[in-house]
PDB file of C-alpha atoms in Angstrom:
ATOM      1  CA  MET A   1     -49.501-106.373   2.345  1.00 94.00           C
ATOM      2  CA  LEU A   2     -48.494-109.838   1.154  1.00 97.00           C
ATOM      3  CA  TYR A   3     -50.033-112.985   2.616  1.00 97.00           C
ATOM      4  CA  MET A   4     -49.061-116.627   2.215  1.00 98.00           C
ATOM      5  CA  ASP A   5     -51.953-118.943   2.992  1.00 97.00           C
ATOM      6  CA  VAL A   6     -51.545-122.673   3.458  1.00 97.00           C
ATOM      7  CA  SER A   7     -54.885-124.465   3.257  1.00 95.00           C
ATOM      8  CA  THR A   8     -55.227-128.069   4.348  1.00 96.00           C
ATOM      9  CA  TRP A   9     -58.173-130.438   4.133  1.00 96.00           C
ATOM     10  CA  GLU A  10     -59.134-134.004   4.824  1.00 94.00           C
ATOM     11  CA  PRO A  11     -58.899-136.361   1.829  1.00 91.00           C
ATOM     12  CA  THR A  12     -62.622-137.101   2.141  1.00 92.00           C
ATOM     13  CA  LEU A  13     -63.345-133.433   1.358  1.00 92.00           C
ATOM     14  CA  SER A  14     -61.291-133.291  -1.852  1.00 91.00           C
ATOM     15  CA  ASP A  15     -64.372-133.210  -4.101  1.00 92.00           C
ATOM     16  CA  LYS A  16     -65.798-130.219  -2.212  1.00 92.00           C
ATOM     17  CA  VAL A  17     -62.436-128.428  -2.355  1.00 91.00           C
ATOM     18  CA  ILE A  18     -62.211-128.961  -6.118  1.00 89.00           C
ATOM     19  CA  GLU A  19     -65.692-127.445  -6.530  1.00 90.00           C
ATOM     20  CA  HIS A  20     -64.631-124.418  -4.478  1.00 87.00           C
ATOM     21  CA  PHE A  21     -61.534-124.001  -6.684  1.00 84.00           C
ATOM     22  CA  LYS A  22     -63.641-124.098  -9.836  1.00 89.00           C
ATOM     23  CA  GLU A  23     -65.715-121.207  -8.511  1.00 86.00           C
ATOM     24  CA  LEU A  24     -62.807-119.229  -7.028  1.00 83.00           C
ATOM     25  CA  LYS A  25     -63.305-115.553  -7.815  1.00 89.00           C
ATOM     26  CA  PRO A  26     -61.313-113.304  -5.511  1.00 93.00           C
ATOM     27  CA  PRO A  27     -63.195-110.250  -4.253  1.00 95.00           C
ATOM     28  CA  ALA A  28     -62.057-106.731  -5.082  1.00 96.00           C
ATOM     29  CA  GLY A  29     -59.023-105.961  -2.966  1.00 96.00           C
ATOM     30  CA  ILE A  30     -57.374-109.373  -3.441  1.00 97.00           C
ATOM     31  CA  ASN A  31     -54.573-109.655  -5.964  1.00 97.00           C
ATOM     32  CA  ILE A  32     -53.450-113.269  -6.388  1.00 96.00           C
ATOM     33  CA  ILE A  33     -49.759-113.464  -7.247  1.00 97.00           C
ATOM     34  CA  LYS A  34     -49.117-117.212  -7.389  1.00 97.00           C
ATOM     35  CA  GLN A  35     -50.800-120.485  -6.400  1.00 95.00           C
ATOM     36  CA  TRP A  36     -49.445-123.986  -5.855  1.00 95.00           C
ATOM     37  CA  VAL A  37     -50.969-127.368  -5.017  1.00 93.00           C
ATOM     38  CA  ASP A  38     -49.148-130.037  -3.030  1.00 94.00           C
ATOM     39  CA  LEU A  39     -48.846-132.962  -5.426  1.00 93.00           C
ATOM     40  CA  THR A  40     -49.090-135.422  -2.546  1.00 90.00           C
ATOM     41  CA  GLY A  41     -52.561-134.029  -1.810  1.00 87.00           C
ATOM     42  CA  GLY A  42     -54.404-132.144   0.872  1.00 93.00           C
ATOM     43  CA  ARG A  43     -52.597-128.774   0.726  1.00 95.00           C
ATOM     44  CA  TYR A  44     -52.821-125.585  -1.289  1.00 94.00           C
ATOM     45  CA  PHE A  45     -50.497-122.585  -1.130  1.00 96.00           C
ATOM     46  CA  ILE A  46     -51.416-119.102  -2.305  1.00 96.00           C
ATOM     47  CA  LEU A  47     -49.498-115.834  -2.286  1.00 98.00           C
ATOM     48  CA  TYR A  48     -51.594-112.685  -2.616  1.00 98.00           C
ATOM     49  CA  GLU A  49     -51.754-108.971  -1.853  1.00 98.00           C
ATOM     50  CA  CYS A  50     -54.465-107.498   0.324  1.00 97.00           C
ATOM     51  CA  ASP A  51     -54.777-104.228   2.245  1.00 95.00           C
ATOM     52  CA  ASP A  52     -58.452-104.534   3.162  1.00 94.00           C
ATOM     53  CA  ALA A  53     -59.693-106.567   6.135  1.00 95.00           C
ATOM     54  CA  GLU A  54     -63.145-107.029   4.580  1.00 96.00           C
ATOM     55  CA  ALA A  55     -61.674-108.410   1.336  1.00 96.00           C
ATOM     56  CA  TYR A  56     -59.407-110.695   3.361  1.00 95.00           C
ATOM     57  CA  ALA A  57     -62.385-112.071   5.303  1.00 95.00           C
ATOM     58  CA  ALA A  58     -64.534-112.424   2.177  1.00 94.00           C
ATOM     59  CA  PHE A  59     -61.724-114.373   0.509  1.00 94.00           C
ATOM     60  CA  ASN A  60     -60.986-116.783   3.366  1.00 93.00           C
ATOM     61  CA  LEU A  61     -64.229-117.302   5.291  1.00 92.00           C
ATOM     62  CA  PRO A  62     -66.107-119.227   2.552  1.00 89.00           C
ATOM     63  CA  TRP A  63     -63.460-121.972   2.840  1.00 89.00           C
ATOM     64  CA  SER A  64     -63.753-122.371   6.619  1.00 88.00           C
ATOM     65  CA  ASP A  65     -66.257-125.219   6.379  1.00 90.00           C
ATOM     66  CA  ILE A  66     -63.891-127.499   4.444  1.00 93.00           C
ATOM     67  CA  CYS A  67     -60.336-126.215   5.017  1.00 94.00           C
ATOM     68  CA  GLU A  68     -58.064-125.083   7.755  1.00 95.00           C
ATOM     69  CA  ILE A  69     -56.225-121.968   6.597  1.00 95.00           C
ATOM     70  CA  ASP A  70     -52.940-120.812   8.086  1.00 96.00           C
ATOM     71  CA  SER A  71     -52.527-117.233   6.904  1.00 95.00           C
ATOM     72  CA  VAL A  72     -49.152-115.557   7.351  1.00 96.00           C
ATOM     73  CA  PRO A  73     -48.182-111.967   6.480  1.00 96.00           C
ATOM     74  CA  VAL A  74     -44.897-112.123   4.550  1.00 97.00           C
ATOM     75  CA  MET A  75     -42.347-109.889   2.828  1.00 95.00           C
ATOM     76  CA  GLU A  76     -39.361-110.554   0.618  1.00 93.00           C
ATOM     77  CA  SER A  77     -36.219-111.176   2.647  1.00 93.00           C
ATOM     78  CA  THR A  78     -34.326-108.272   1.030  1.00 93.00           C
ATOM     79  CA  ASP A  79     -37.107-105.877   2.087  1.00 91.00           C
ATOM     80  CA  PHE A  80     -37.081-107.338   5.585  1.00 92.00           C
ATOM     81  CA  ILE A  81     -33.316-106.845   5.906  1.00 92.00           C
ATOM     82  CA  LYS A  82     -33.660-103.201   4.799  1.00 92.00           C
ATOM     83  CA  LEU A  83     -36.463-102.656   7.309  1.00 90.00           C
ATOM     84  CA  MET A  84     -34.499-104.193  10.180  1.00 91.00           C
ATOM     85  CA  SER A  85     -31.351-102.257   9.242  1.00 92.00           C
ATOM     86  CA  LYS A  86     -33.177 -98.974   9.837  1.00 85.00           C
ATOM     87  CA  GLN A  87     -33.695 -99.799  13.514  1.00 74.00           C
TER      88      GLN A  87
END
């Protein structure tokens, strides 16, 4: 399943966030597809695949002390249209 996470943090925590990014090593079961950083600061976007709840938790929970993470399951619009057309 694909997930789009949007992480936000307070500007005062930027140094801690940068340290987390330097050490970012996704656990087995997480396949990062693409990552973006908001150039105005304070937000990070990541698109990844994950089919394992434990890998998902291991990937996101270590950030919970410095970031708020909005995690959304997503699919490409063409796939969504095909899925909805079957109903």
